[in-house]
Structures are given as structure tokens and as C-alpha cells.
Amino acid sequence: MLPKGKEKRATKRNSLEIVNDSLIETIKPNKDTMETQDLLNEFVRNVHFSSHTGDEIYFDSNGDPPARFDIVKIYFFKSDSPYEYDLTTIKVGSFDHSASMGEQLQIYSTTDLWGPHFSQNPHSVCSNSCDTGYRMSKIEGRPECCYECVLCSAGEISNTTDSAKCLTCPEDQWSNEERNSCIPKDIEFLSFTEPLGYIITFFAFLLSLITAAILVIFIKYRNTPIVKANNRHISCILLVSITICFLCPLLFIGQPTHISCMLRQSVFGIAFTVAVSSVLAKTMTVVIAFKATKPNSKLKTWLGNRFSNRIILICCFGETVICASWVVKFPSFPESDTYSEYGKIILLCNEGSVSMFFCVVGYMGILASLSFLIAFIAKDFPDRFNEAKNITFSMLLFCSVWISFIPAYLSTKGRKTVAVEIFAILVSGSGLLGCIFLPKCYIIFIRSDLNIQQTVFKT
């Protein structure tokens, strides 16, 4: 907008009229110069008249005259000279502040307001406004007003238009799809009601029932040669411990609590230690029984349940000390994992000390390795001691599972870590059950002809 062109010459004339009228009123009755200047200033501020063009002349409280502008459209045309342009100005409207409200702005021709080069109102900005959920990102090499709208990252929002940066949601909240508000994160844990929980619970109960059934079979057929020859007392302890091992995964399912977090690793460690130490006792019994067959051997005094019970108690004592130290010094506790999965809070148990966890697993590994070595040595003993072969395969499977478990456990997070440990528990327990006891059940029910005194003690 420009000052009205027809009033450029009238401005000087209006000013002269103001001064002339004021001087007529002030100079005649007043001779003092300073007083005359003050009166002149007062009269000028209060002057209000119509000029010869019909416009009202007055001053507002700030001493400013009423604003009057011409609204013009300017065209720039290239001239014959390089880097020069010809300027063409066309008046399309006016603005008069002294006019009544609603008539101050006058547009002469709306059809020709943006023509002939624009069919609609041109934009006065380089970029469009960014909606909520987006932030402004400056375009390199362009003016400051030029930017592109970038969607806020996951976990961030912007709830105002033309936001310079996105706001990060609190830890327990997440951004919605539109990225304009924070919503509560979904809370997840390994539940009994989800498919994975169903499968784990099903196999835990199934395997524990199978183990309990085998225990009943061994009790029922406890006086048969195949059961008596393989130390039925240790076999029953082993079956009970394997049953507890299969039920351990139930402590890993459900919303973590202080009690479940402290119990699950300790129960798992002690139960498996009883199982592995029972296997170790059976293996050592096989070796001692073979050596005791030699004339004048003093190892005959070592045969019996007392020796086996001592091995189990000594081995379990070491694991119990480790678990007790773990619970007392570094107790497990429930915690919330807000980073492993986007938009989710995963409830899990913090083990307190990863080193103590691997001490528990490592102790079991030492017992399993010792059982494997002794069983491997005894695997070529006469047929009546053929349980050593079964123990060798069971310990080989047991060690393979837990050796594979370590890198898998360290490379997973959240619920997957729990699933990996449960898988290792079920597979290793199944290896002990299948390799040691299924062949005996096969002889009891299918090849009962082999379950006789002459066959069992065949040399």
C-alpha cells in the first residue's frame, strides 16, 4: 500500500492550511514567543477540518493524521538492458482509516486483483504451515522462511502448528499414530492367557505328569530286576527332582512379584542340581559297582544308599550356598522395561546380579560335565551296567542345551529372555527323562522278557 497519489500535492497544502488557521488564532492575542509556541502546539493537536479535497484533517492522541493508502499492483517486466526491469503500477483499491467501520478498505476490482498472472490468491510464504505431529526443518540454502514438515519420531509429539521441535513423551507413555498426543504404553508380561503362556503351561504340566507317571511305574515295579539294578532309590529322587524342574517354568509366567522373582531362579537352580547330582551319584555307583567285583576290593563298603545320599547332599549344599548368597546380597526384584519394545512396558524380573545367575548355571555345568566324563568312561562296561550309556547321552544333551543357552540369553531382551530360559529348562529336563528312563519303561512294558534275573546280570 502506498500514500494516495492524488494527495501528494494536497499534503503540503493541507499542512499550510493547518498552520495558517492556527497562526490566525494564536499570534494576534499573544506576543510572548514561548507561550505562542505552546498555544500553537495545542491548537494543531486539536485541529479538525475538511480539506478542499473533502478529506477530514485531524490528529489522534499520538499526534498522527488518519492513515490513507492506495493499494497497488506492481508488475516487473524485463527490459532490454540485462539485470534491469520495467515497473508498472496499477491501483486496485484504497484504505482510509478515517472512514466508517466496514468501509475503510476498498477493492476496486476483485476479478483483476491477482490477474493476469494468478488465478487464485498467491501465498506470501515459502512453505505451508506444519500441522500438529510435525516439526519444521529448515531447508539448506533457502531463506529462513523456507522449511519442510518432518513427522515427529516415535515417542515424540508436537501439539501445536509450526512447531520448531518435537516434545518427548514421559517414560510410561508413547506417541499415537498422528504424533500429536502421548498415550499410555501397553503393559506386557509373559501371561498364562497368551499363546506362548498356553504352550509353556501345557508342556510343563504334560512333562511333569509323564514324569510322575514314570515314578509311579518305578514304585510299582520296584522289585523287578531292571529297577533294582539301576539303584531304585536314586531313581526315585531323580524323578521327583525332574518333576519339580518341569514345574519351575510356572514361576516364570505371570506378572512378576518380589516373591516370584526371588524364588524362581533359586528353585530352578536347586532342583536341577538335585537332578544332576543324582545322575552323578548313579554314575559313580556304576563305576564303584564294577570295580567292587574284583576280588578283595574295599569298594564294596561304598555301595549302598548312604554313599549316594552323601554325594547328593554335598553337591546340593554348594548350590544352596550360592542361591542363598544371591538372595541375601543381590535379591531379584520386579522392574519395568520401557526401551526393549516401542510403545510397550515389559514387566520382568531384574536378576540383581548376572554373575550370580551364571554361577548357578556354571555350578550345574560342572556337575553335568563330571557326570558326563565318568559315564563316558563307564559306557563300555558289561551289559548289566549299560545305564552309563544312557547317562552319557543325557549329560551330552544337557550340556549342549545349557552351552547354547548362554549366548541366546545374552543376546535377547525382555520376554524373549524368559522364553529362552524356559525352553532350556524343558529341553534339558526332557533329555534327562528320555535318555535315562524311557529305555527302562520300554523293557518293563514291551520287552518284559529281558526283565529277568539272568538277563540283567548277564556278563
Short mmCIF file of C-alpha atoms in Angstrom, two decimals:
data_model
loop_
_atom_site.label_atom_id
_atom_site.label_comp_id
_atom_site.label_asym_id
_atom_site.label_seq_id
_atom_site.Cartn_x
_atom_site.Cartn_y
_atom_site.Cartn_z
CA MET A 1 0.00 0.00 0.00
CA LEU A 2 1.21 3.49 -0.93
CA PRO A 3 0.10 7.02 0.06
CA LYS A 4 -2.67 8.23 -2.21
CA GLY A 5 -1.13 9.66 -5.37
CA LYS A 6 -3.60 12.49 -5.88
CA GLU A 7 -2.92 13.73 -2.38
CA LYS A 8 0.86 14.13 -2.72
CA ARG A 9 0.43 17.75 -3.70
CA ALA A 10 -2.51 18.22 -1.37
CA THR A 11 -0.46 17.19 1.67
CA LYS A 12 1.62 20.37 1.56
CA ARG A 13 -1.49 22.45 1.01
CA ASN A 14 -3.27 20.83 3.97
CA SER A 15 -0.25 21.48 6.16
CA LEU A 16 -0.22 25.14 5.15
CA GLU A 17 -3.91 25.39 5.91
CA ILE A 18 -3.37 23.94 9.38
CA VAL A 19 -0.51 26.32 10.16
CA ASN A 20 -2.40 29.29 8.70
CA ASP A 21 -5.54 28.60 10.74
CA SER A 22 -3.55 28.05 13.91
CA LEU A 23 -1.50 31.24 13.49
CA ILE A 24 -4.60 33.31 12.94
CA GLU A 25 -5.97 32.11 16.24
CA THR A 26 -2.77 32.39 18.30
CA ILE A 27 -0.46 35.16 17.10
CA LYS A 28 -2.87 38.03 17.37
CA PRO A 29 -3.73 37.88 21.08
CA ASN A 30 -0.33 36.59 22.28
CA LYS A 31 3.04 38.33 21.97
CA ASP A 32 5.22 36.01 24.06
CA THR A 33 7.05 33.56 21.76
CA MET A 34 7.17 30.55 24.15
CA GLU A 35 3.55 30.96 25.07
CA THR A 36 2.70 31.29 21.40
CA GLN A 37 4.51 28.01 20.60
CA ASP A 38 2.62 26.14 23.33
CA LEU A 39 -0.68 27.50 22.16
CA LEU A 40 0.20 26.71 18.57
CA ASN A 41 1.01 23.10 19.51
CA GLU A 42 -2.27 22.78 21.39
CA PHE A 43 -4.30 24.20 18.51
CA VAL A 44 -2.53 21.97 15.98
CA ARG A 45 -3.34 18.88 18.05
CA ASN A 46 -6.99 19.88 18.29
CA VAL A 47 -7.47 21.00 14.69
CA HIS A 48 -10.26 19.23 12.78
CA PHE A 49 -11.48 20.40 9.40
CA SER A 50 -12.18 19.24 5.86
CA SER A 51 -9.65 19.90 3.13
CA HIS A 52 -10.52 21.18 -0.32
CA THR A 53 -10.49 17.52 -1.49
CA GLY A 54 -13.19 16.64 1.03
CA ASP A 55 -10.94 14.67 3.37
CA GLU A 56 -11.15 15.23 7.10
CA ILE A 57 -7.93 16.53 8.66
CA TYR A 58 -7.25 15.82 12.36
CA PHE A 59 -4.71 14.21 14.68
CA ASP A 60 -5.19 11.30 17.06
CA SER A 61 -3.92 11.07 20.62
CA ASN A 62 -0.45 10.14 19.35
CA GLY A 63 -0.29 13.13 17.02
CA ASP A 64 -0.71 11.01 13.89
CA PRO A 65 -3.00 12.01 10.99
CA PRO A 66 -5.53 9.45 9.68
CA ALA A 67 -3.87 6.75 7.56
CA ARG A 68 -4.75 6.80 3.86
CA PHE A 69 -3.12 4.44 1.39
CA ASP A 70 -3.51 3.35 -2.17
CA ILE A 71 -3.46 -0.42 -2.80
CA VAL A 72 -1.47 -1.00 -5.95
CA LYS A 73 -0.43 -3.96 -8.06
CA ILE A 74 3.13 -3.77 -9.37
CA TYR A 75 4.42 -5.65 -12.41
CA PHE A 76 8.11 -6.20 -13.11
CA PHE A 77 8.96 -6.65 -16.78
CA LYS A 78 12.36 -7.44 -18.17
CA SER A 79 13.82 -4.55 -20.08
CA ASP A 80 16.23 -4.60 -22.97
CA SER A 81 19.13 -3.97 -20.61
CA PRO A 82 20.37 -7.01 -18.67
CA TYR A 83 19.60 -7.15 -14.94
CA GLU A 84 17.05 -4.31 -15.29
CA TYR A 85 13.28 -4.36 -15.05
CA ASP A 86 10.50 -2.02 -16.10
CA LEU A 87 8.00 -1.19 -13.37
CA THR A 88 4.26 -0.88 -13.99
CA THR A 89 1.89 0.14 -11.17
CA ILE A 90 -1.89 -0.34 -11.26
CA LYS A 91 -4.17 0.90 -8.48
CA VAL A 92 -6.65 -1.77 -7.35
CA GLY A 93 -8.01 -0.29 -4.11
CA SER A 94 -7.50 2.05 -1.15
CA PHE A 95 -7.51 2.18 2.64
CA ASP A 96 -8.88 5.14 4.60
CA HIS A 97 -8.66 4.94 8.39
CA SER A 98 -10.97 7.93 8.83
CA ALA A 99 -13.83 6.18 7.00
CA SER A 100 -16.58 4.44 8.92
CA MET A 101 -16.04 0.86 10.06
CA GLY A 102 -16.59 -1.59 7.21
CA GLU A 103 -15.79 0.98 4.53
CA GLN A 104 -12.15 1.61 5.35
CA LEU A 105 -10.85 -0.98 2.86
CA GLN A 106 -11.99 -0.59 -0.74
CA ILE A 107 -11.06 -3.05 -3.53
CA TYR A 108 -12.00 -1.76 -6.93
CA SER A 109 -11.96 -4.96 -8.94
CA THR A 110 -11.71 -8.38 -7.26
CA THR A 111 -11.60 -10.10 -10.64
CA ASP A 112 -8.46 -8.26 -11.61
CA LEU A 113 -6.91 -8.27 -8.15
CA TRP A 114 -4.41 -11.06 -8.90
CA GLY A 115 -4.69 -11.22 -12.70
CA PRO A 116 -3.50 -11.77 -15.25
CA HIS A 117 -0.67 -13.95 -13.84
CA PHE A 118 -2.50 -15.57 -10.89
CA SER A 119 -5.82 -17.43 -10.96
CA GLN A 120 -6.09 -17.51 -7.15
CA ASN A 121 -4.66 -15.77 -4.13
CA PRO A 122 -0.87 -16.23 -4.14
CA HIS A 123 0.85 -17.39 -0.98
CA SER A 124 3.04 -14.91 0.82
CA VAL A 125 5.18 -17.61 2.49
CA CYS A 126 7.74 -20.04 1.10
CA SER A 127 6.28 -23.12 2.83
CA ASN A 128 2.88 -24.21 4.04
CA SER A 129 2.12 -24.36 7.74
CA CYS A 130 3.12 -27.61 9.52
CA ASP A 131 0.23 -29.45 11.18
CA THR A 132 0.34 -30.97 14.64
CA GLY A 133 2.51 -34.06 14.75
CA TYR A 134 5.12 -32.44 12.53
CA ARG A 135 8.07 -30.13 13.15
CA MET A 136 9.70 -27.54 10.92
CA SER A 137 13.04 -28.48 9.38
CA LYS A 138 14.99 -25.74 7.64
CA ILE A 139 15.93 -26.34 4.03
CA GLU A 140 19.62 -25.74 3.48
CA GLY A 141 20.42 -22.97 1.04
CA ARG A 142 16.93 -21.47 1.19
CA PRO A 143 15.63 -18.42 3.11
CA GLU A 144 14.72 -18.75 6.78
CA CYS A 145 11.01 -18.87 5.94
CA CYS A 146 11.52 -21.95 3.76
CA TYR A 147 11.23 -25.26 5.61
CA GLU A 148 9.80 -28.73 5.23
CA CYS A 149 7.47 -30.52 7.63
CA VAL A 150 9.01 -33.63 9.22
CA LEU A 151 6.93 -36.18 11.13
CA CYS A 152 7.95 -36.44 14.78
CA SER A 153 9.91 -39.55 15.69
CA ALA A 154 8.31 -42.41 17.60
CA GLY A 155 7.92 -41.40 21.23
CA GLU A 156 7.76 -37.68 20.38
CA ILE A 157 4.83 -35.35 19.69
CA SER A 158 4.02 -31.79 18.68
CA ASN A 159 0.60 -30.48 19.67
CA THR A 160 0.87 -27.05 18.01
CA THR A 161 1.15 -25.98 14.40
CA ASP A 162 4.52 -24.81 13.07
CA SER A 163 6.35 -26.43 15.98
CA ALA A 164 10.11 -25.88 15.90
CA LYS A 165 10.82 -29.15 17.72
CA CYS A 166 9.01 -32.21 19.00
CA LEU A 167 8.40 -32.97 22.67
CA THR A 168 9.48 -36.30 24.19
CA CYS A 169 6.75 -38.32 25.90
CA PRO A 170 7.23 -39.49 29.51
CA GLU A 171 8.71 -42.96 30.06
CA ASP A 172 5.33 -44.54 30.77
CA GLN A 173 3.69 -43.01 27.69
CA TRP A 174 4.08 -43.22 23.93
CA SER A 175 3.12 -41.13 20.92
CA ASN A 176 -0.03 -42.00 18.98
CA GLU A 177 -0.02 -42.61 15.23
CA GLU A 178 -0.71 -38.92 14.48
CA ARG A 179 2.19 -37.89 16.79
CA ASN A 180 0.07 -35.14 18.36
CA SER A 181 -0.53 -36.60 21.84
CA CYS A 182 1.02 -39.04 24.31
CA ILE A 183 -0.91 -42.16 25.23
CA PRO A 184 -0.18 -44.75 27.97
CA LYS A 185 2.09 -47.60 26.88
CA ASP A 186 0.75 -51.15 26.74
CA ILE A 187 1.88 -53.21 29.74
CA GLU A 188 3.09 -56.68 28.79
CA PHE A 189 4.49 -59.71 30.56
CA LEU A 190 4.55 -63.41 29.90
CA SER A 191 0.95 -64.24 30.80
CA PHE A 192 -0.92 -67.52 31.19
CA THR A 193 -3.62 -66.18 28.83
CA GLU A 194 -1.42 -65.56 25.78
CA PRO A 195 -0.48 -68.27 23.25
CA LEU A 196 3.11 -68.62 24.44
CA GLY A 197 1.89 -68.90 28.03
CA TYR A 198 -0.62 -71.58 26.98
CA ILE A 199 2.07 -73.63 25.25
CA ILE A 200 4.57 -73.41 28.11
CA THR A 201 1.93 -74.27 30.72
CA PHE A 202 0.68 -77.20 28.65
CA PHE A 203 4.13 -78.75 28.19
CA ALA A 204 5.13 -78.04 31.81
CA PHE A 205 2.12 -79.96 33.13
CA LEU A 206 2.35 -82.65 30.45
CA LEU A 207 6.01 -83.42 31.12
CA SER A 208 5.54 -83.28 34.88
CA LEU A 209 2.61 -85.71 34.63
CA ILE A 210 4.66 -88.06 32.45
CA THR A 211 7.48 -87.93 34.99
CA ALA A 212 5.08 -88.55 37.86
CA ALA A 213 3.63 -91.50 35.93
CA ILE A 214 7.09 -92.98 35.46
CA LEU A 215 7.72 -92.51 39.18
CA VAL A 216 4.55 -94.48 39.92
CA ILE A 217 5.69 -97.18 37.49
CA PHE A 218 9.08 -97.44 39.20
CA ILE A 219 7.42 -97.69 42.61
CA LYS A 220 5.06 -100.37 41.35
CA TYR A 221 7.86 -102.37 39.69
CA ARG A 222 10.47 -101.58 42.33
CA ASN A 223 11.23 -105.29 42.92
CA THR A 224 11.87 -106.10 39.27
CA PRO A 225 15.49 -106.67 38.20
CA ILE A 226 15.68 -103.67 35.81
CA VAL A 227 14.62 -101.23 38.57
CA LYS A 228 16.71 -102.81 41.32
CA ALA A 229 19.85 -102.97 39.14
CA ASN A 230 19.76 -99.20 38.46
CA ASN A 231 19.58 -98.01 42.06
CA ARG A 232 15.84 -97.53 42.53
CA HIS A 233 16.35 -95.19 45.50
CA ILE A 234 18.35 -92.65 43.45
CA SER A 235 15.99 -93.13 40.50
CA CYS A 236 13.03 -92.01 42.62
CA ILE A 237 14.95 -88.93 43.86
CA LEU A 238 15.89 -88.13 40.27
CA LEU A 239 12.29 -88.45 39.07
CA VAL A 240 10.98 -86.20 41.84
CA SER A 241 13.60 -83.53 41.07
CA ILE A 242 12.83 -83.70 37.32
CA THR A 243 9.13 -83.23 38.12
CA ILE A 244 9.96 -80.07 40.08
CA CYS A 245 12.18 -78.89 37.20
CA PHE A 246 9.27 -79.21 34.77
CA LEU A 247 7.05 -77.17 37.12
CA CYS A 248 9.67 -74.40 37.53
CA PRO A 249 8.57 -72.57 34.33
CA LEU A 250 5.25 -71.79 36.02
CA LEU A 251 7.18 -69.39 38.30
CA PHE A 252 8.36 -67.52 35.19
CA ILE A 253 4.81 -66.94 33.89
CA GLY A 254 2.52 -64.22 35.20
CA GLN A 255 3.11 -60.68 36.43
CA PRO A 256 6.43 -60.57 38.30
CA THR A 257 6.33 -60.05 42.07
CA HIS A 258 9.07 -59.84 44.69
CA ILE A 259 8.38 -63.40 45.85
CA SER A 260 8.25 -64.96 42.38
CA CYS A 261 11.40 -63.13 41.30
CA MET A 262 13.38 -64.38 44.31
CA LEU A 263 12.04 -67.94 44.16
CA ARG A 264 12.18 -68.84 40.50
CA GLN A 265 15.96 -68.87 39.95
CA SER A 266 16.68 -70.44 43.35
CA VAL A 267 14.10 -73.21 42.91
CA PHE A 268 15.27 -73.83 39.36
CA GLY A 269 18.94 -73.98 40.40
CA ILE A 270 18.46 -76.27 43.41
CA ALA A 271 16.01 -78.59 41.59
CA PHE A 272 18.35 -79.10 38.66
CA THR A 273 21.30 -79.52 40.99
CA VAL A 274 19.46 -82.34 42.79
CA ALA A 275 18.75 -83.93 39.39
CA VAL A 276 22.32 -83.63 38.10
CA SER A 277 23.85 -84.72 41.42
CA SER A 278 21.53 -87.75 41.38
CA VAL A 279 22.83 -88.60 37.92
CA LEU A 280 26.37 -88.15 39.22
CA ALA A 281 25.60 -90.47 42.15
CA LYS A 282 24.17 -93.08 39.77
CA THR A 283 27.24 -92.81 37.54
CA MET A 284 29.68 -93.16 40.41
CA THR A 285 27.65 -96.10 41.71
CA VAL A 286 28.06 -97.83 38.35
CA VAL A 287 31.84 -97.35 38.42
CA ILE A 288 32.16 -98.44 42.06
CA ALA A 289 29.94 -101.48 41.46
CA PHE A 290 32.14 -102.56 38.55
CA LYS A 291 35.37 -102.06 40.50
CA ALA A 292 33.90 -103.79 43.54
CA THR A 293 33.53 -107.05 41.56
CA LYS A 294 37.28 -107.57 41.73
CA PRO A 295 38.49 -109.92 44.46
CA ASN A 296 39.39 -108.36 47.81
CA SER A 297 38.10 -104.92 46.68
CA LYS A 298 37.48 -102.46 49.51
CA LEU A 299 34.96 -100.52 47.38
CA LYS A 300 32.21 -102.91 48.39
CA THR A 301 31.76 -100.87 51.57
CA TRP A 302 30.90 -97.83 49.42
CA LEU A 303 27.97 -99.49 47.78
CA GLY A 304 24.51 -98.63 49.06
CA ASN A 305 22.17 -95.70 49.52
CA ARG A 306 24.30 -93.99 52.14
CA PHE A 307 27.10 -93.20 49.70
CA SER A 308 24.67 -91.94 47.05
CA ASN A 309 22.84 -89.76 49.55
CA ARG A 310 26.09 -88.18 50.68
CA ILE A 311 27.02 -87.25 47.10
CA ILE A 312 23.62 -85.65 46.56
CA LEU A 313 23.76 -83.73 49.83
CA ILE A 314 27.31 -82.46 49.26
CA CYS A 315 26.54 -81.33 45.70
CA CYS A 316 23.28 -79.66 46.71
CA PHE A 317 24.93 -77.90 49.63
CA GLY A 318 27.21 -75.98 47.26
CA GLU A 319 24.32 -74.84 45.07
CA THR A 320 22.25 -73.92 48.13
CA VAL A 321 25.05 -71.69 49.42
CA ILE A 322 25.27 -69.90 46.06
CA CYS A 323 21.50 -69.37 45.89
CA ALA A 324 21.30 -68.18 49.50
CA SER A 325 24.13 -65.68 48.91
CA TRP A 326 22.36 -64.49 45.79
CA VAL A 327 19.02 -63.95 47.58
CA VAL A 328 20.65 -62.20 50.55
CA LYS A 329 23.18 -59.95 48.80
CA PHE A 330 21.67 -59.46 45.34
CA PRO A 331 17.94 -60.22 45.58
CA SER A 332 15.91 -60.26 42.39
CA PHE A 333 13.15 -57.70 42.07
CA PRO A 334 10.44 -56.79 39.53
CA GLU A 335 11.15 -53.91 37.16
CA SER A 336 9.67 -52.22 34.10
CA ASP A 337 11.50 -52.32 30.77
CA THR A 338 10.41 -49.28 28.73
CA TYR A 339 13.03 -49.48 25.97
CA SER A 340 13.14 -53.02 24.53
CA GLU A 341 9.92 -52.65 22.51
CA TYR A 342 8.38 -49.45 21.13
CA GLY A 343 5.21 -48.35 22.82
CA LYS A 344 5.28 -51.12 25.42
CA ILE A 345 6.23 -51.51 29.07
CA ILE A 346 7.53 -55.02 29.71
CA LEU A 347 7.30 -56.24 33.29
CA LEU A 348 10.11 -58.62 34.16
CA CYS A 349 12.43 -59.66 36.97
CA ASN A 350 15.80 -58.00 37.41
CA GLU A 351 18.09 -60.82 38.48
CA GLY A 352 20.06 -58.50 40.74
CA SER A 353 23.38 -59.96 39.66
CA VAL A 354 24.01 -61.62 36.30
CA SER A 355 27.25 -63.03 37.71
CA MET A 356 25.37 -64.93 40.42
CA PHE A 357 22.98 -66.32 37.81
CA PHE A 358 25.86 -67.69 35.77
CA CYS A 359 27.43 -69.05 38.96
CA VAL A 360 24.27 -71.12 39.48
CA VAL A 361 24.29 -72.34 35.86
CA GLY A 362 28.06 -72.86 35.94
CA TYR A 363 27.87 -75.00 39.07
CA MET A 364 25.29 -77.22 37.38
CA GLY A 365 27.55 -77.34 34.32
CA ILE A 366 30.48 -78.56 36.40
CA LEU A 367 28.40 -81.37 37.92
CA ALA A 368 27.00 -82.29 34.49
CA SER A 369 30.47 -82.31 32.92
CA LEU A 370 31.79 -84.51 35.71
CA SER A 371 28.86 -86.89 35.27
CA PHE A 372 29.47 -86.98 31.53
CA LEU A 373 33.17 -87.81 31.91
CA ILE A 374 32.56 -90.58 34.43
CA ALA A 375 29.67 -92.02 32.39
CA PHE A 376 31.78 -91.88 29.22
CA ILE A 377 34.47 -93.92 30.93
CA ALA A 378 31.93 -96.45 32.16
CA LYS A 379 29.93 -96.74 28.92
CA ASP A 380 31.88 -99.85 27.79
CA PHE A 381 31.30 -101.76 30.98
CA PRO A 382 29.43 -105.11 30.71
CA ASP A 383 25.71 -105.04 29.80
CA ARG A 384 24.46 -105.18 33.32
CA PHE A 385 25.88 -101.68 33.79
CA ASN A 386 24.54 -100.31 30.49
CA GLU A 387 22.89 -97.34 32.29
CA ALA A 388 26.19 -95.50 31.82
CA LYS A 389 25.46 -95.23 28.11
CA ASN A 390 22.10 -93.64 28.78
CA ILE A 391 23.66 -91.22 31.27
CA THR A 392 26.33 -90.29 28.73
CA PHE A 393 23.73 -89.27 26.15
CA SER A 394 21.59 -87.43 28.71
CA MET A 395 24.55 -85.40 30.00
CA LEU A 396 25.71 -84.67 26.47
CA LEU A 397 22.28 -83.26 25.65
CA PHE A 398 22.12 -81.41 28.98
CA CYS A 399 25.49 -79.70 28.46
CA SER A 400 24.71 -78.86 24.82
CA VAL A 401 21.44 -77.16 25.79
CA TRP A 402 22.96 -75.00 28.51
CA ILE A 403 26.05 -74.11 26.50
CA SER A 404 23.73 -72.90 23.71
CA PHE A 405 21.62 -71.12 26.30
CA ILE A 406 24.38 -68.68 27.34
CA PRO A 407 24.74 -66.73 24.02
CA ALA A 408 20.98 -66.90 23.43
CA TYR A 409 20.32 -65.50 26.91
CA LEU A 410 22.80 -62.65 26.47
CA SER A 411 21.51 -61.67 23.02
CA THR A 412 17.81 -61.42 23.90
CA LYS A 413 15.84 -58.86 25.88
CA GLY A 414 12.50 -58.59 27.61
CA ARG A 415 10.09 -61.51 27.44
CA LYS A 416 12.31 -63.38 24.99
CA THR A 417 14.93 -63.86 27.70
CA VAL A 418 12.36 -65.60 29.89
CA ALA A 419 11.22 -67.77 26.97
CA VAL A 420 14.80 -68.82 26.23
CA GLU A 421 15.39 -69.92 29.84
CA ILE A 422 12.08 -71.81 29.98
CA PHE A 423 12.96 -73.59 26.73
CA ALA A 424 16.34 -74.64 28.16
CA ILE A 425 14.67 -75.94 31.35
CA LEU A 426 12.09 -78.03 29.47
CA VAL A 427 14.51 -79.42 26.89
CA SER A 428 17.26 -80.34 29.36
CA GLY A 429 14.72 -81.92 31.73
CA SER A 430 13.22 -83.87 28.82
CA GLY A 431 16.70 -85.08 27.91
CA LEU A 432 17.26 -86.47 31.39
CA LEU A 433 13.83 -88.12 31.43
CA GLY A 434 14.00 -89.56 27.93
CA CYS A 435 17.57 -90.84 27.88
CA ILE A 436 17.58 -92.41 31.34
CA PHE A 437 14.05 -93.65 31.99
CA LEU A 438 12.30 -94.32 28.67
CA PRO A 439 14.56 -97.30 27.85
CA LYS A 440 13.66 -98.82 31.23
CA CYS A 441 9.94 -98.30 30.59
CA TYR A 442 10.42 -99.96 27.22
CA ILE A 443 11.87 -103.05 28.88
CA ILE A 444 9.20 -103.10 31.60
CA PHE A 445 6.19 -102.92 29.26
CA ILE A 446 7.32 -104.06 25.82
CA ARG A 447 10.37 -106.31 26.38
CA SER A 448 9.38 -107.85 29.68
CA ASP A 449 11.27 -110.97 28.61
CA LEU A 450 14.50 -109.05 29.22
CA ASN A 451 13.43 -108.02 32.72
CA ILE A 452 14.63 -111.23 34.36
CA GLN A 453 17.47 -112.01 36.69
CA GLN A 454 19.56 -113.91 34.12
CA THR A 455 19.36 -111.10 31.52
CA VAL A 456 20.04 -108.25 33.86
CA PHE A 457 23.10 -109.86 35.36
CA LYS A 458 24.43 -111.35 32.16
CA THR A 459 28.21 -110.91 31.95
#
